[in-house]
Coordinates of C-alpha atoms in Angstrom, one line a residue:
X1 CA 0.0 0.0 0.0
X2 CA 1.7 3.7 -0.8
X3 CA 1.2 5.9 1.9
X4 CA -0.6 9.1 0.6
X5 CA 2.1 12.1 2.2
X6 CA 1.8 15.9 1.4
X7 CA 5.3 15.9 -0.8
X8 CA 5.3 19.7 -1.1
X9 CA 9.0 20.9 -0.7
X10 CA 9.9 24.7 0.8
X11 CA 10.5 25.5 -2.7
X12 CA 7.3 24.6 -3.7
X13 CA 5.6 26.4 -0.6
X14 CA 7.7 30.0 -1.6
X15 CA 6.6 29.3 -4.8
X16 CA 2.8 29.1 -3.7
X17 CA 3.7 32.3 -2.0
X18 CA 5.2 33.9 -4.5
X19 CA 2.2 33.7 -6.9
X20 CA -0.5 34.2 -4.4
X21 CA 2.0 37.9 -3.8
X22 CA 1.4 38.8 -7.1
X23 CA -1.8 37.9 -7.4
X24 CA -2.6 39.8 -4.4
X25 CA -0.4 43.0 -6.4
X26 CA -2.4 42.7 -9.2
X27 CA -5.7 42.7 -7.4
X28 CA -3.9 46.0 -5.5
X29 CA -3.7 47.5 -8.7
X30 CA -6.8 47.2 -10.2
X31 CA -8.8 48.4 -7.2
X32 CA -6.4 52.0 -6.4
X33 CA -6.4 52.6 -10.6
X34 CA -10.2 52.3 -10.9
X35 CA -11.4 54.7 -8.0
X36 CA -9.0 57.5 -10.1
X37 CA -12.1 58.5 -12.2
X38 CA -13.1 61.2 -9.7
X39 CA -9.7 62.8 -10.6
X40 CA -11.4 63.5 -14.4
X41 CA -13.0 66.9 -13.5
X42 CA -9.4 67.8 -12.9
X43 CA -8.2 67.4 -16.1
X44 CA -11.5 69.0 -17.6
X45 CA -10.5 72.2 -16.0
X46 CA -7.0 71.7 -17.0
X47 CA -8.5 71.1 -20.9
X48 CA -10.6 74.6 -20.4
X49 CA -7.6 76.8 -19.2
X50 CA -4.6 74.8 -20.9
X51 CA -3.5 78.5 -22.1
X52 CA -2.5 79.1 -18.1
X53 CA 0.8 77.7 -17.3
X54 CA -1.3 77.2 -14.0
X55 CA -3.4 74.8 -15.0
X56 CA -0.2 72.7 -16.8
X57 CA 1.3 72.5 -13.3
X58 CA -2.0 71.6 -11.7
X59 CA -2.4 68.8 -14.5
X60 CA 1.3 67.5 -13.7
X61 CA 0.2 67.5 -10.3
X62 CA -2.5 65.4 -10.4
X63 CA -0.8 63.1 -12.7
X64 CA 2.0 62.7 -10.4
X65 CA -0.4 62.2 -7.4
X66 CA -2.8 59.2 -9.3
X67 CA 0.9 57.2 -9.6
X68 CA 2.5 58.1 -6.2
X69 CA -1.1 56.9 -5.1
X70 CA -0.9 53.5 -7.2
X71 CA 2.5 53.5 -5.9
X72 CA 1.7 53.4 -2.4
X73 CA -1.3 51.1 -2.8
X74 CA 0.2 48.5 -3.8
X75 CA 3.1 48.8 -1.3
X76 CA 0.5 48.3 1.2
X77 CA -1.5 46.0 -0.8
X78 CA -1.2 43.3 2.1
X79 CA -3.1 45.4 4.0
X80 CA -6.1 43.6 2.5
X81 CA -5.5 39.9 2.3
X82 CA -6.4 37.5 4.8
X83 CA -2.5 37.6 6.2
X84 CA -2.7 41.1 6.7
X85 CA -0.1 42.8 9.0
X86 CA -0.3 44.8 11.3
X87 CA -0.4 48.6 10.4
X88 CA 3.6 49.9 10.6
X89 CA 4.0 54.2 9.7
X90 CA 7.1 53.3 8.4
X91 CA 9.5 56.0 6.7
X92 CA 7.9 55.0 3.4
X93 CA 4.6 55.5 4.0
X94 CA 4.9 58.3 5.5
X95 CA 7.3 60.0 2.5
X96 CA 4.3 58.9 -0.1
X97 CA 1.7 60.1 2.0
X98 CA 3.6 63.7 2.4
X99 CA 4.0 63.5 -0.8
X100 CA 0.4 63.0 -1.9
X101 CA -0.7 65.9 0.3
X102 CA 1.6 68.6 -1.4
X103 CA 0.5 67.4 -4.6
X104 CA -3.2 67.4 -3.6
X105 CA -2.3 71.2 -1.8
X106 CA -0.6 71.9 -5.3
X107 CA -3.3 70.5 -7.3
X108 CA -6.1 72.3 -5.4
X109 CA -4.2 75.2 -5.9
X110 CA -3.7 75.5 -9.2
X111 CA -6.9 73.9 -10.9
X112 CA -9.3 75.2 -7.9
X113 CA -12.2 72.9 -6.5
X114 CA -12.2 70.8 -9.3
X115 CA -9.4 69.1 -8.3
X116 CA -10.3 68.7 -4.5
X117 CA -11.3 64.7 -5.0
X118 CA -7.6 64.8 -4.1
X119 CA -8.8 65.8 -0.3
X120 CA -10.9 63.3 -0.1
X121 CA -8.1 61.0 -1.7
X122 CA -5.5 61.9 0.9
X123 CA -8.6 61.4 3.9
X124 CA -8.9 57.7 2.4
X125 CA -5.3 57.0 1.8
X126 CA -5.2 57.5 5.9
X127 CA -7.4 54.9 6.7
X128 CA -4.7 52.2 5.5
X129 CA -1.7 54.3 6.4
X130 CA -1.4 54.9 10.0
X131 CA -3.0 53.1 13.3
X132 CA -6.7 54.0 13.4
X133 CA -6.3 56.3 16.3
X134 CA -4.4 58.8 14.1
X135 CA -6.3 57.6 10.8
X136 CA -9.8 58.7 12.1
X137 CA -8.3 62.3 13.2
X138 CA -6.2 62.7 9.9
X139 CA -9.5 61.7 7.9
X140 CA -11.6 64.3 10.4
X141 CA -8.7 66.9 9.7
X142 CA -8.9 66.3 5.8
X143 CA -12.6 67.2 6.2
X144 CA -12.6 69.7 8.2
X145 CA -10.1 71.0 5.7
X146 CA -12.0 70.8 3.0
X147 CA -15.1 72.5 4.4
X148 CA -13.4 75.4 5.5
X149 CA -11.5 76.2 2.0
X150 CA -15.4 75.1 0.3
X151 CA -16.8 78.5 2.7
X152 CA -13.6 80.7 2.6
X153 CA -12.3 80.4 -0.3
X154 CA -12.9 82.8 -3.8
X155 CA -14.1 80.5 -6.6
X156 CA -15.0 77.4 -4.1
X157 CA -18.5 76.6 -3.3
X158 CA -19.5 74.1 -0.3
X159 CA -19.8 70.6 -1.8
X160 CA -21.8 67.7 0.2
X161 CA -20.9 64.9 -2.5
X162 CA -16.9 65.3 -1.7
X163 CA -17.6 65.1 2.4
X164 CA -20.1 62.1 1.9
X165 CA -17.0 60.8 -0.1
X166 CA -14.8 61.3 1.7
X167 CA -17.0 59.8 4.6
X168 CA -17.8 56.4 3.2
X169 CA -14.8 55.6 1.9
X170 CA -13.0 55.8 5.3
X171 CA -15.5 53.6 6.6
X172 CA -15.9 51.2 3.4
X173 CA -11.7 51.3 3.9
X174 CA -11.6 51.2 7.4
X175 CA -14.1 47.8 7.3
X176 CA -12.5 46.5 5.3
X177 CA -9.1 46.3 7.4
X178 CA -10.8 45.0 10.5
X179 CA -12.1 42.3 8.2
X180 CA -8.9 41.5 7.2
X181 CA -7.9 41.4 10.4
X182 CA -10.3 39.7 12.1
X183 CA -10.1 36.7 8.9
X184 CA -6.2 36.6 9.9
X185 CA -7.1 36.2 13.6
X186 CA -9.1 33.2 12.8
X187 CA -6.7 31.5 10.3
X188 CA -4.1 32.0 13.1
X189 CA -6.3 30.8 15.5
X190 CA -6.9 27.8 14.0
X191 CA -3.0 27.2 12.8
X192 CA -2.6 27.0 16.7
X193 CA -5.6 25.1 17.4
X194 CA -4.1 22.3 14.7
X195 CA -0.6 22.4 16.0
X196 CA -1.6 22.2 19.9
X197 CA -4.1 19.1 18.4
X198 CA -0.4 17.9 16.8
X199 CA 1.5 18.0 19.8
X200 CA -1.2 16.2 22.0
X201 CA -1.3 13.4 19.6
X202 CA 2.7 13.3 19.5
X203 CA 2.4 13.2 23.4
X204 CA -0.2 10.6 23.3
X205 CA 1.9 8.4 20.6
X206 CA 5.1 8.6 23.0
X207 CA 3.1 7.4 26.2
X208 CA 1.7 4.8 24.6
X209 CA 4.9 3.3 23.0
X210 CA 6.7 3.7 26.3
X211 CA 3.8 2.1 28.3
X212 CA 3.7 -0.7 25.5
X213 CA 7.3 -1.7 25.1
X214 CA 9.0 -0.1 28.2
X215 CA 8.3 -2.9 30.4
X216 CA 8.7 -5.5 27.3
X217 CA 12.1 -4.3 26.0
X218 CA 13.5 -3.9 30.1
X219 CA 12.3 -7.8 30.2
X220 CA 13.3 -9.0 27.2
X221 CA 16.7 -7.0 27.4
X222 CA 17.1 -8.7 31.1
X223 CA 17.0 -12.0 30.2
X224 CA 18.9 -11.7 26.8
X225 CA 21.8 -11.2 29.8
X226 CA 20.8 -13.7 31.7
X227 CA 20.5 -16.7 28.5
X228 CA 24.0 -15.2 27.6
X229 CA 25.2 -16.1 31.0
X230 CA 23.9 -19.5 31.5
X231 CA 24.4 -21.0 28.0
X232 CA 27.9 -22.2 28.7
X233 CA 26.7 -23.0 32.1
X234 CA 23.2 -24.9 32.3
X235 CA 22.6 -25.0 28.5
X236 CA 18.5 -25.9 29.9
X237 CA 18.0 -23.0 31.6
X238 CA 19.3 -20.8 28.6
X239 CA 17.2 -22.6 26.3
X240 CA 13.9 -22.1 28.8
X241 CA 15.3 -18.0 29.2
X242 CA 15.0 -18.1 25.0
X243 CA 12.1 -19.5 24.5
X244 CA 10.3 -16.9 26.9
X245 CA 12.6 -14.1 25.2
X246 CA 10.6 -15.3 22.4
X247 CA 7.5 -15.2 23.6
X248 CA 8.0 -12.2 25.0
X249 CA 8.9 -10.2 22.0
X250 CA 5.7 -11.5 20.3
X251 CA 3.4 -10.4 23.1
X252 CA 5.4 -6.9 22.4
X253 CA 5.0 -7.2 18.9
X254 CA 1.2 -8.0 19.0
X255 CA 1.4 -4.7 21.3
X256 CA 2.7 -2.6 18.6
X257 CA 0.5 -4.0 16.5
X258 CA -2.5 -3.4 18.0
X259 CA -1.5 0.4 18.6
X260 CA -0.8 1.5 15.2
X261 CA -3.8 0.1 14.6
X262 CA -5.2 2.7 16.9
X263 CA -3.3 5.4 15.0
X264 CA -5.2 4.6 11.8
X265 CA -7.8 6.3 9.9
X266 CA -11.3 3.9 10.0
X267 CA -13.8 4.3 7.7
X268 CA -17.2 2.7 8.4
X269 CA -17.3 2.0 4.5
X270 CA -13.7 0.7 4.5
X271 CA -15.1 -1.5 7.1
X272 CA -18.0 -2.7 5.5
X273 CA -16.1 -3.7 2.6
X274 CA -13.0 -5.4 4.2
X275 CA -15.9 -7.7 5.8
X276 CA -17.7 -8.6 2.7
X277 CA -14.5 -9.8 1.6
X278 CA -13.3 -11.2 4.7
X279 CA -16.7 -13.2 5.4
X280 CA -16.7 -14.6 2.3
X281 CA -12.8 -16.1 2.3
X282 CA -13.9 -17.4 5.7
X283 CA -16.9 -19.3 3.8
X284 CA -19.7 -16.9 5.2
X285 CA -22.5 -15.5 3.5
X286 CA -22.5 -11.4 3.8
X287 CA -25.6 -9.6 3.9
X288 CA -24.9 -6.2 3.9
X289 CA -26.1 -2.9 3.3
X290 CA -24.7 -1.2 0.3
X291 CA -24.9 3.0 1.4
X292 CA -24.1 4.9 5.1
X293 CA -24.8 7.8 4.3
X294 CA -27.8 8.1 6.7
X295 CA -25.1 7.7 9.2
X296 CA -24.3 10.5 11.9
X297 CA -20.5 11.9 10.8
X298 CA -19.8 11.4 14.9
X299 CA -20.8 7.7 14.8
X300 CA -19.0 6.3 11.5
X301 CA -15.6 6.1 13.6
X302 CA -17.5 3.8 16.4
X303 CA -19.6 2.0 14.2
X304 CA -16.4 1.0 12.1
X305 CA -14.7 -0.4 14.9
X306 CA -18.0 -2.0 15.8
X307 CA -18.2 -3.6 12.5
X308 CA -14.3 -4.9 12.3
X309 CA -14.9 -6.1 15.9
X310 CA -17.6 -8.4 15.7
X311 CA -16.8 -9.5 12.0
X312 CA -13.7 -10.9 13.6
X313 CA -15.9 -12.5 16.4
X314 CA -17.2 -14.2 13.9
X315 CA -15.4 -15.4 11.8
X316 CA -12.9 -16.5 14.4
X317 CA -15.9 -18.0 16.9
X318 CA -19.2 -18.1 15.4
X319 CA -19.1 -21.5 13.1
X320 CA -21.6 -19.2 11.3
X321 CA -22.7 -19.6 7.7
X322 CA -24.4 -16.1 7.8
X323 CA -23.7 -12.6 8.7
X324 CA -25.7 -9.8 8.5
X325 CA -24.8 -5.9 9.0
X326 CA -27.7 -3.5 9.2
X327 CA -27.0 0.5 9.5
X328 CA -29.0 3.0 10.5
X329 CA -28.5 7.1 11.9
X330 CA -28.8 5.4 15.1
X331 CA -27.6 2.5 15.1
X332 CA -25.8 -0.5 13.7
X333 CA -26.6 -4.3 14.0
X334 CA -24.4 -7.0 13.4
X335 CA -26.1 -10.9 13.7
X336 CA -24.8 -14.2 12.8
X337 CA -26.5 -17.9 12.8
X338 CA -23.3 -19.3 14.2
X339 CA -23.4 -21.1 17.7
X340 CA -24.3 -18.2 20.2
X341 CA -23.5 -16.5 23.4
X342 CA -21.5 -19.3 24.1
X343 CA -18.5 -18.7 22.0
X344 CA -18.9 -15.1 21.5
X345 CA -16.6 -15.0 25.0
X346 CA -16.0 -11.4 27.0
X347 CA -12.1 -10.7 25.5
X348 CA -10.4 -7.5 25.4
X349 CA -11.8 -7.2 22.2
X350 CA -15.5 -6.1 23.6
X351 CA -14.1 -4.5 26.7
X352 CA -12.3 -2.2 24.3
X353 CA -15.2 -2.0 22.3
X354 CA -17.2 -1.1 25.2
X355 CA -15.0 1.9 25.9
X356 CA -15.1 3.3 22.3
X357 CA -18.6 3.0 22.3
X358 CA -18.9 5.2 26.1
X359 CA -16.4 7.8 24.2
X360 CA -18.9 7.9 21.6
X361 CA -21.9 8.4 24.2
X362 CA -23.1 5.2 22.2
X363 CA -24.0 2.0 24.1
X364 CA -22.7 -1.5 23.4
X365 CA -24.9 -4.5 23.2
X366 CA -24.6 -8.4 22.8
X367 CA -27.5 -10.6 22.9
X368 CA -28.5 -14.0 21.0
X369 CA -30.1 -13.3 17.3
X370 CA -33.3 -15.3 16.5
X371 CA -33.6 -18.7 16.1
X372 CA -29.9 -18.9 17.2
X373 CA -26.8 -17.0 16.6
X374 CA -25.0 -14.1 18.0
X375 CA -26.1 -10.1 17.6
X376 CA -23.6 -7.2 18.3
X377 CA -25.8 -3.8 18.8
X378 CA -23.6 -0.2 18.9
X379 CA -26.6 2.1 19.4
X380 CA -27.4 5.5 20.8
X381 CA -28.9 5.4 24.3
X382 CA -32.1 6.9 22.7
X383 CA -32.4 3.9 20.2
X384 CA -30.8 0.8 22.4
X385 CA -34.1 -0.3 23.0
X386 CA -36.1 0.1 20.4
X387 CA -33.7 -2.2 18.2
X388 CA -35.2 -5.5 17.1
X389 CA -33.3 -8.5 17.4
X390 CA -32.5 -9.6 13.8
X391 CA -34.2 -13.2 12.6
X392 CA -31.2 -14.9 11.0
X393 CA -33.6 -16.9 8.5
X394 CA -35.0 -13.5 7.1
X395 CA -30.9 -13.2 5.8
X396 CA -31.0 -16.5 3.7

């Protein structure tokens, strides 16, 4: 059987990174160039006074500002994926954001009000820029800005649509970010939640291998001495000390054994099909169901081992020329016609059994099937007895 591993190499995971960067860039770009439409009036009051060296600075001023602004979008365009960092005012940022505030002040300036979609710009470009403690009063300052030069100053007029602008894009923006942030909370969240869940089961892996072949291997390792001792001495005894060294690294081995296969995956319809082809090598007829997918997603896991259990009851005990497996949401039945209670037996098998099913909040049953036989019931407490015994004729 090949075992199924994730073969992805740390070349391949920078890779993965690498692309999902510049997707993320490109995505950056798209969104700060398409918002750069309000600049247009700009450039229409450029096209009305080109004959103004004025209006030629203003338009080179606005044209610088839309690509400092792509610029510093897309520097910042992890901002807004779901790893987005924390917000750092680095020396960059805050060199580009100067910078877009002179050229806004310049572009103002020089082409009048209808240019000032650069105030609202410069408000927005805040929001992602610094902590939102300064953002909020840098955005409030922008508008209060802007309102006072809309009342004070010659040619200006007061404006609502720029404010309301100006107002729901620091909130769309500043949404937006604690989205981001909250979706890179979770996904951290659960990165730790999966790697505590890791080391638990490492922890549980070791305690079981030491409690399984710590006392075996001291044993075994004891009298390995003690037959290397005697064999030139009382060549009896050293055989008796090997033939329990033997034994003794069996019993481990069956240990072992049994504990990885407690570290498997289990699938009740793995299960189902290993017994219909099990049962039949063994000479007994399967009746089983052929879908469990009415089955509860908490109750496969139990009902599997419930299933590989008592298919191994019989098979091994039963004398049985029958076996039937019957699922439902609630529970599952498994019956044979084979000899009974009787040789059925109490093993570790069923005590273990028993304690899977408890785990489960599920409850184990074993009573005699109709007109004779053996029936192995995993049920939930609400169903356990309501669940008829099978009649092993109806399976014929």
């Amino acid at each position: 059987m090949q075992s199924h591993k994730n073969t992805a190499t740390p070349a391949d995971r920078r890779g993965v990174g690498v692309r999902e960067d510049r997707f993320g860039r490109w995505v950056g770009l798209f969104w700060s160039c398409i918002w750069l439409f309000w600049l247009v009036p700009a450039y229409v009051q450029w096209w009305h006074h080109r004959d103004q060296p004025a209006a030629w600075l203003g338009a080179a001023a606005v044209l610088a500002f839309m690509v400092l602004h792509v610029v510093h979008f897309m520097c910042n365009s992890a901002a807004f994926g779901p790893d987005s960092p924390p917000i750092r005012t680095n020396t960059g940022n805050l060199l580009r954001y100067a910078g877009l505030v002179i050229l806004a002040v310049v572009s103002c300036w020089t082409l009048g009000q209808a240019a000032s979609a650069t105030v609202a710009f410069v408000g927005i470009v805040a929001m992602w820029t610094f902590r939102v403690p300064v953002a909020i009063g840098v955005a409030i300052l922008t508008g209060a800005i802007y309102v006072f030069a809309s009342t004070h100053v010659s040619g200006w007029t007061y404006d609502r649509g720029t404010l309301v602008g100006l107002g729901f894009g620091c909130i769309a923006v500043g949404f937006g970010r604690l989205a981001s942030q909250r979706q890179e909370a979770l996904q951290r969240s659960r990165l730790e939640n999966a790697d505590l869940r890791v080391r638990e089961e490492r922890n549980r892996m070791a305690r079981d291998l030491h409690d399984i072949l710590g006392h075996s291997l001291t044993v075994i390792t004891v009298k390995a001495e003690l037959a290397g001792r005697l064999i030139d001495v009382d060549l009896d005894r050293a055989k008796a000390e090997l033939a329990d060294l033997e034994r003794l690294s069996r019993t481990a081995l069956g240990d072992v054994r049994r504990a990885v296969e407690g570290y498997r995956e289990i699938s009740l319809a793995g299960e189902l099909a290993r017994a219909r082809e099990s049962l039949t090598a063994a000479g007994i007829k399967p009746v089983l169901p052929n879908t469990v997918d009415e089955v509860p997603e908490d109750l496969r896991e139990p009902f599997a081992w419930a299933v590989r259990e008592a298919v191994t009851n019989v098979i091994r005990h039963s004398g049985a020329s029958i076996c039937r497996i019957t699922v439902n949401s609630q529970a599952v039945v498994v019956s044979d016609d084979g000899r009974g209670m009787a040789a059925s037996g109490s093993g570790n098998g069923l005590r273990g059994l028993q304690e899977r099913a408890a785990a489960a909040g599920a409850v184990l049953i074993t009573r005699a099937a109709r007109p004779h036989g053996f029936e192995l019931v995993m049920a939930t407490p609400q169903a356990a007895d309501h669940v008829p015994s099978t009649v092993m004729s109806e399976a014929s």
